[in-house]
Each structure stands twice: as structure tokens, then as C-alpha cells.
mmCIF file of C-alpha atoms in Angstrom:
data_model
loop_
_atom_site.group_PDB
_atom_site.id
_atom_site.type_symbol
_atom_site.label_atom_id
_atom_site.label_comp_id
_atom_site.label_asym_id
_atom_site.label_seq_id
_atom_site.Cartn_x
_atom_site.Cartn_y
_atom_site.Cartn_z
ATOM 1 C CA MET A 1 18.796 -47.205 1.380
ATOM 2 C CA ARG A 2 15.832 -46.829 2.387
ATOM 3 C CA GLN A 3 14.469 -43.898 4.014
ATOM 4 C CA SER A 4 12.932 -44.744 8.041
ATOM 5 C CA ARG A 5 9.390 -43.831 8.122
ATOM 6 C CA MET A 6 8.473 -41.313 10.246
ATOM 7 C CA PRO A 7 7.174 -42.050 13.959
ATOM 8 C CA ARG A 8 2.915 -42.961 13.788
ATOM 9 C CA LYS A 9 1.796 -41.247 16.863
ATOM 10 C CA ARG A 10 0.379 -43.451 19.885
ATOM 11 C CA PRO A 11 -3.199 -43.561 20.738
ATOM 12 C CA ALA A 12 -3.692 -42.099 23.121
ATOM 13 C CA ALA A 13 -1.387 -39.069 21.623
ATOM 14 C CA ARG A 14 -4.008 -39.550 18.187
ATOM 15 C CA ALA A 15 -6.620 -39.002 21.811
ATOM 16 C CA LEU A 16 -5.628 -35.721 23.277
ATOM 17 C CA THR A 17 -5.136 -34.554 19.261
ATOM 18 C CA ALA A 18 -8.377 -35.113 18.369
ATOM 19 C CA ILE A 19 -10.420 -33.511 21.539
ATOM 20 C CA ARG A 20 -7.598 -30.693 21.399
ATOM 21 C CA ARG A 21 -9.360 -29.942 18.224
ATOM 22 C CA TRP A 22 -12.028 -30.309 18.874
ATOM 23 C CA ILE A 23 -12.030 -27.921 22.285
ATOM 24 C CA THR A 24 -10.169 -25.311 19.737
ATOM 25 C CA GLY A 25 -12.652 -25.678 17.595
ATOM 26 C CA ALA A 26 -15.707 -24.188 19.470
ATOM 27 C CA PRO A 27 -14.152 -21.488 22.171
ATOM 28 C CA GLY A 28 -17.571 -20.503 22.820
ATOM 29 C CA THR A 29 -19.043 -23.322 23.807
ATOM 30 C CA TYR A 30 -15.825 -24.174 26.143
ATOM 31 C CA THR A 31 -15.301 -21.064 27.303
ATOM 32 C CA TRP A 32 -18.974 -20.854 27.773
ATOM 33 C CA LEU A 33 -18.579 -23.936 30.045
ATOM 34 C CA ILE A 34 -15.912 -22.476 31.952
ATOM 35 C CA LEU A 35 -17.829 -19.397 32.745
ATOM 36 C CA LEU A 36 -20.483 -22.242 34.129
ATOM 37 C CA LEU A 37 -18.234 -24.416 36.446
ATOM 38 C CA LEU A 38 -16.915 -20.830 37.896
ATOM 39 C CA THR A 39 -20.331 -19.813 38.885
ATOM 40 C CA THR A 40 -20.945 -23.644 39.725
ATOM 41 C CA VAL A 41 -18.181 -23.653 42.316
ATOM 42 C CA PHE A 42 -19.149 -20.373 43.798
ATOM 43 C CA ALA A 43 -22.400 -21.108 43.866
ATOM 44 C CA GLN A 44 -22.869 -19.556 47.964
ATOM 45 C CA GLU A 45 -21.533 -16.326 46.941
ATOM 46 C CA LEU A 46 -23.255 -15.129 44.534
ATOM 47 C CA PRO A 47 -26.282 -12.751 44.530
ATOM 48 C CA ALA A 48 -29.924 -14.530 44.434
ATOM 49 C CA GLN A 49 -31.131 -14.600 41.029
ATOM 50 C CA PRO A 50 -34.227 -12.116 40.485
ATOM 51 C CA SER A 51 -37.027 -12.586 39.153
ATOM 52 C CA ALA A 52 -38.332 -13.830 35.936
ATOM 53 C CA SER A 53 -41.080 -12.301 35.611
ATOM 54 C CA LEU A 54 -42.759 -11.023 32.396
ATOM 55 C CA HIS A 55 -42.316 -6.996 34.434
ATOM 56 C CA VAL A 56 -38.984 -7.687 34.822
ATOM 57 C CA LEU A 57 -38.022 -9.307 32.057
ATOM 58 C CA MET A 58 -39.246 -6.118 29.960
ATOM 59 C CA ASP A 59 -38.159 -3.142 32.007
ATOM 60 C CA ASP A 60 -34.420 -4.983 32.643
ATOM 61 C CA PRO A 61 -33.539 -7.864 30.516
ATOM 62 C CA LEU A 62 -29.992 -8.411 30.315
ATOM 63 C CA ARG A 63 -30.289 -8.426 34.788
ATOM 64 C CA VAL A 64 -32.323 -11.891 33.990
ATOM 65 C CA LEU A 65 -31.064 -13.794 31.154
ATOM 66 C CA LEU A 66 -27.478 -12.822 31.415
ATOM 67 C CA PRO A 67 -26.609 -14.410 34.929
ATOM 68 C CA GLY A 68 -29.363 -16.940 33.896
ATOM 69 C CA ALA A 69 -27.560 -18.550 30.867
ATOM 70 C CA LEU A 70 -24.598 -18.790 33.797
ATOM 71 C CA ARG A 71 -25.934 -20.714 36.337
ATOM 72 C CA ILE A 72 -26.614 -24.598 36.784
ATOM 73 C CA ASP A 73 -29.808 -25.435 38.754
ATOM 74 C CA GLY A 74 -28.867 -28.551 41.048
ATOM 75 C CA GLY A 75 -24.588 -27.535 40.188
ATOM 76 C CA HIS A 76 -24.783 -30.514 37.613
ATOM 77 C CA TRP A 77 -21.913 -29.850 35.656
ATOM 78 C CA LEU A 78 -20.192 -32.668 34.894
ATOM 79 C CA LEU A 79 -23.878 -33.544 32.419
ATOM 80 C CA TYR A 80 -23.929 -30.387 31.649
ATOM 81 C CA ALA A 81 -20.220 -30.504 30.190
ATOM 82 C CA ALA A 82 -21.645 -33.574 28.073
ATOM 83 C CA LEU A 83 -24.246 -32.151 26.679
ATOM 84 C CA PHE A 84 -22.562 -28.801 25.683
ATOM 85 C CA THR A 85 -19.593 -31.201 23.776
ATOM 86 C CA VAL A 86 -22.616 -33.434 21.517
ATOM 87 C CA PHE A 87 -24.798 -30.452 20.954
ATOM 88 C CA HIS A 88 -23.274 -27.011 21.634
ATOM 89 C CA ALA A 89 -19.840 -28.203 20.445
ATOM 90 C CA THR A 90 -20.875 -29.910 17.308
ATOM 91 C CA ALA A 91 -23.233 -26.854 16.108
ATOM 92 C CA GLU A 92 -20.258 -24.187 16.593
ATOM 93 C CA HIS A 93 -18.450 -26.907 14.665
ATOM 94 C CA TRP A 94 -21.113 -26.745 11.812
ATOM 95 C CA LEU A 95 -22.955 -23.306 12.116
ATOM 96 C CA GLY A 96 -19.457 -21.244 12.399
ATOM 97 C CA THR A 97 -19.502 -19.560 16.184
ATOM 98 C CA LEU A 98 -21.323 -16.486 14.720
ATOM 99 C CA ARG A 99 -23.903 -18.601 13.539
ATOM 100 C CA TRP A 100 -23.916 -20.773 16.544
ATOM 101 C CA LEU A 101 -24.519 -17.693 18.924
ATOM 102 C CA THR A 102 -27.105 -16.380 17.150
ATOM 103 C CA VAL A 103 -29.210 -19.492 17.144
ATOM 104 C CA ALA A 104 -28.392 -20.071 21.254
ATOM 105 C CA ALA A 105 -28.825 -15.905 21.930
ATOM 106 C CA ALA A 106 -32.163 -16.464 20.167
ATOM 107 C CA ALA A 107 -33.627 -19.754 21.676
ATOM 108 C CA GLN A 108 -32.355 -18.392 25.386
ATOM 109 C CA PHE A 109 -34.154 -15.293 25.114
ATOM 110 C CA LEU A 110 -37.139 -15.631 23.288
ATOM 111 C CA ALA A 111 -38.014 -18.626 24.960
ATOM 112 C CA PRO A 112 -38.353 -16.844 28.694
ATOM 113 C CA PHE A 113 -40.165 -14.491 27.275
ATOM 114 C CA VAL A 114 -42.640 -16.356 25.725
ATOM 115 C CA THR A 115 -43.192 -18.198 29.465
ATOM 116 C CA ALA A 116 -43.474 -15.091 31.432
ATOM 117 C CA ALA A 117 -45.938 -14.193 29.026
ATOM 118 C CA VAL A 118 -48.164 -17.389 29.570
ATOM 119 C CA LEU A 119 -47.452 -16.934 32.940
ATOM 120 C CA THR A 120 -48.985 -13.641 33.424
ATOM 121 C CA TRP A 121 -52.286 -14.751 31.408
ATOM 122 C CA ALA A 122 -52.595 -17.547 33.341
ATOM 123 C CA VAL A 123 -52.755 -15.808 36.788
ATOM 124 C CA ARG A 124 -54.573 -13.533 35.579
ATOM 125 C CA HIS A 125 -57.460 -15.713 34.225
ATOM 126 C CA GLY A 126 -56.959 -17.892 37.457
ATOM 127 C CA HIS A 127 -54.740 -20.558 36.082
ATOM 128 C CA ALA A 128 -52.348 -20.659 38.217
ATOM 129 C CA PRO A 129 -51.401 -18.717 41.934
ATOM 130 C CA PRO A 130 -50.117 -15.366 42.032
ATOM 131 C CA TYR A 131 -46.977 -16.138 43.502
ATOM 132 C CA ALA A 132 -45.945 -18.332 40.077
ATOM 133 C CA VAL A 133 -45.392 -14.763 39.108
ATOM 134 C CA HIS A 134 -41.917 -14.443 40.639
ATOM 135 C CA THR A 135 -40.183 -17.437 38.937
ATOM 136 C CA PRO A 136 -36.464 -17.304 39.298
ATOM 137 C CA GLY A 137 -34.155 -17.210 36.310
ATOM 138 C CA THR A 138 -33.521 -19.783 33.539
ATOM 139 C CA GLY A 139 -30.394 -21.085 33.311
ATOM 140 C CA PRO A 140 -28.566 -22.003 29.827
ATOM 141 C CA GLY A 141 -30.386 -25.345 28.578
ATOM 142 C CA TYR A 142 -33.031 -22.997 26.512
ATOM 143 C CA ALA A 143 -30.228 -22.263 24.839
ATOM 144 C CA LEU A 144 -29.050 -25.920 24.760
ATOM 145 C CA ALA A 145 -32.495 -27.225 23.276
ATOM 146 C CA GLY A 146 -32.497 -24.605 20.527
ATOM 147 C CA VAL A 147 -29.217 -25.716 19.323
ATOM 148 C CA ALA A 148 -30.150 -29.293 19.416
ATOM 149 C CA ALA A 149 -33.266 -28.424 17.263
ATOM 150 C CA VAL A 150 -31.660 -26.553 14.961
ATOM 151 C CA LEU A 151 -28.884 -29.265 14.386
ATOM 152 C CA THR A 152 -31.789 -31.090 12.395
ATOM 153 C CA TYR A 153 -30.627 -29.534 9.630
ATOM 154 C CA ARG A 154 -27.065 -31.019 9.414
ATOM 155 C CA ILE A 155 -28.619 -34.529 9.607
ATOM 156 C CA PRO A 156 -29.597 -36.105 5.770
ATOM 157 C CA ARG A 157 -32.540 -37.568 4.864
ATOM 158 C CA PRO A 158 -34.230 -39.708 6.213
ATOM 159 C CA TRP A 159 -32.621 -39.091 9.750
ATOM 160 C CA ARG A 160 -33.493 -36.073 9.748
ATOM 161 C CA ALA A 161 -37.495 -36.569 10.257
ATOM 162 C CA LEU A 162 -36.519 -38.792 13.047
ATOM 163 C CA TYR A 163 -33.850 -36.474 15.066
ATOM 164 C CA ALA A 164 -37.048 -34.164 15.057
ATOM 165 C CA PHE A 165 -39.384 -36.151 15.670
ATOM 166 C CA ALA A 166 -37.120 -37.368 18.399
ATOM 167 C CA VAL A 167 -36.857 -33.844 19.984
ATOM 168 C CA LEU A 168 -40.135 -32.852 19.645
ATOM 169 C CA VAL A 169 -41.152 -35.715 21.298
ATOM 170 C CA ALA A 170 -38.559 -35.379 24.224
ATOM 171 C CA HIS A 171 -39.679 -31.435 25.201
ATOM 172 C CA ALA A 172 -43.462 -31.716 24.062
ATOM 173 C CA VAL A 173 -44.178 -34.514 26.310
ATOM 174 C CA PRO A 174 -43.470 -32.817 29.469
ATOM 175 C CA LEU A 175 -45.395 -29.564 28.779
ATOM 176 C CA VAL A 176 -48.146 -31.818 27.935
ATOM 177 C CA SER A 177 -48.226 -33.165 31.221
ATOM 178 C CA GLY A 178 -47.745 -30.126 32.628
ATOM 179 C CA SER A 179 -45.494 -29.998 35.172
ATOM 180 C CA THR A 180 -44.391 -26.954 35.044
ATOM 181 C CA PHE A 181 -44.124 -23.421 33.110
ATOM 182 C CA ALA A 182 -40.059 -24.468 32.397
ATOM 183 C CA GLU A 183 -41.341 -26.825 29.045
ATOM 184 C CA LEU A 184 -43.303 -24.451 27.395
ATOM 185 C CA GLY A 185 -40.456 -21.991 27.660
ATOM 186 C CA HIS A 186 -38.316 -25.313 26.397
ATOM 187 C CA SER A 187 -40.499 -25.980 23.358
ATOM 188 C CA THR A 188 -40.539 -22.290 22.599
ATOM 189 C CA ALA A 189 -36.481 -22.620 22.573
ATOM 190 C CA VAL A 190 -36.891 -26.346 20.219
ATOM 191 C CA LEU A 191 -39.340 -24.467 18.342
ATOM 192 C CA THR A 192 -36.509 -21.116 18.277
ATOM 193 C CA GLY A 193 -34.160 -23.159 16.835
ATOM 194 C CA LEU A 194 -36.252 -25.455 14.292
ATOM 195 C CA ALA A 195 -37.372 -21.356 12.602
ATOM 196 C CA CYS A 196 -33.313 -21.198 12.524
ATOM 197 C CA TYR A 197 -33.435 -23.106 9.077
ATOM 198 C CA PRO A 198 -32.760 -19.533 7.092
ATOM 199 C CA LEU A 199 -29.293 -19.354 8.863
ATOM 200 C CA VAL A 200 -28.420 -22.980 7.755
ATOM 201 C CA ARG A 201 -30.021 -24.071 4.459
ATOM 202 C CA ALA A 202 -26.353 -23.150 2.844
ATOM 203 C CA LEU A 203 -25.029 -24.975 4.610
ATOM 204 C CA PRO A 204 -22.757 -28.158 4.546
ATOM 205 C CA ARG A 205 -24.625 -31.706 5.976
ATOM 206 C CA CYS A 206 -22.746 -33.897 8.389
ATOM 207 C CA GLU A 207 -19.989 -31.680 7.636
ATOM 208 C CA THR A 208 -17.684 -29.874 9.724
ATOM 209 C CA ARG A 209 -15.832 -26.390 9.454
ATOM 210 C CA GLY A 210 -13.841 -23.962 11.345
ATOM 211 C CA ALA A 211 -14.690 -22.446 14.044
ATOM 212 C CA THR A 212 -15.323 -18.953 12.545
ATOM 213 C CA ALA A 213 -18.518 -18.030 10.977
ATOM 214 C CA GLN A 214 -18.006 -17.210 6.921
#
């Protein structure tokens, strides 16, 4: 007598399982997204973001950098949800949560210091108006740029060079065009992500790992 076969999962059930595994495999990414959603919904009730000037950053960096990482300019949460899923979640699956968070934090915290230092120099030498020193706090874009850059090392050759070139150009063009000083921060974040190669050189390419760092 033939044994009855186990019923196959329906496509919708398989898709839901894959989504659940993807989300639970990147707990840091989606916890961050939930916090961003909350701050977006209650944005008008939150206190104003402190200035990201060099003086404030040196005096009390966490007061600027932590709130800045949890707020979105313009409230485009769905866009950030897509970008976080593509870049942050992919990196967290590959790197593990600890390494991913190290790269994201390095980019998010180093870029504002470089931007503020250059802006202070520009004001002192007459290349920017004095009020430019009092720039608003940063959003989560610096961490996103750094993580997008470190994913370069997950891509096999020869596509790795093409991806790195695309990331660099995407951030260098606005910087060269002189749109805002924030573009200097994004370029710094990209370079920070690329400089994190020692953290990832022993990891496999184009494969995912559990979200817990080894």
C-alpha cells in the first residue's frame, strides 16, 4: 500500500514562511525599522533635533547621534523600509547582528564628525555662512550608505568592482555637484563601510548566515 504524500505548502504559505524567516533572521534591522515607524508617527510630539555642530558633537555626541539615527526627514518610512530590507537585512544575514551593527554604527557616528569638522573649517575661512554651523541632526542615511558599501565584499568578482563603482558614483556625484554638506557625510560613510573589510574577509560570498555573529 502506497504511503500518502505530505501535502505541499501553497505558494502563499511558502512566501509567508520565507518572509518570516527573512525578518527573524535580521532582528536588528527590523527593530530599527519599528523604532523609525514610531518616531515617524509621533514626529510632531518629539522634541526638536539638536544641532549637529562640531561643538555639540564633541560635548555630547550621543544626544545628537542617537536621536538622529531614529528619525526620518520627511517621514518617508516605506522608502526606508524597502532600503533597509535590501541593504541592512541582507548585510545582517551575511555578517551576523554584531558585525552588521558595528559597520552601521561606525558609518552613522563617524560621518557626522567629519561633516561637522569640514563645515566648521568652511565657516571659519568664509566658504560657508556662519549659520551653516548649526546644521540639524542626522538621519539613518549614513548607516545605510556604510552598510551598502560593505556589501561590496559579498558580491563575487567581476561584479564586485561594478557594484563598488555604482555605490561610489551614487554618492560622489552629489558631493562634486556641491548640493549640501550632508553629501560629504554620505561619502564618508561609504568609505567607512569599505574600510570594514577586515570584519568580513573571512565570510562567504553570496551566502547567508544566521543573524547571530560568530
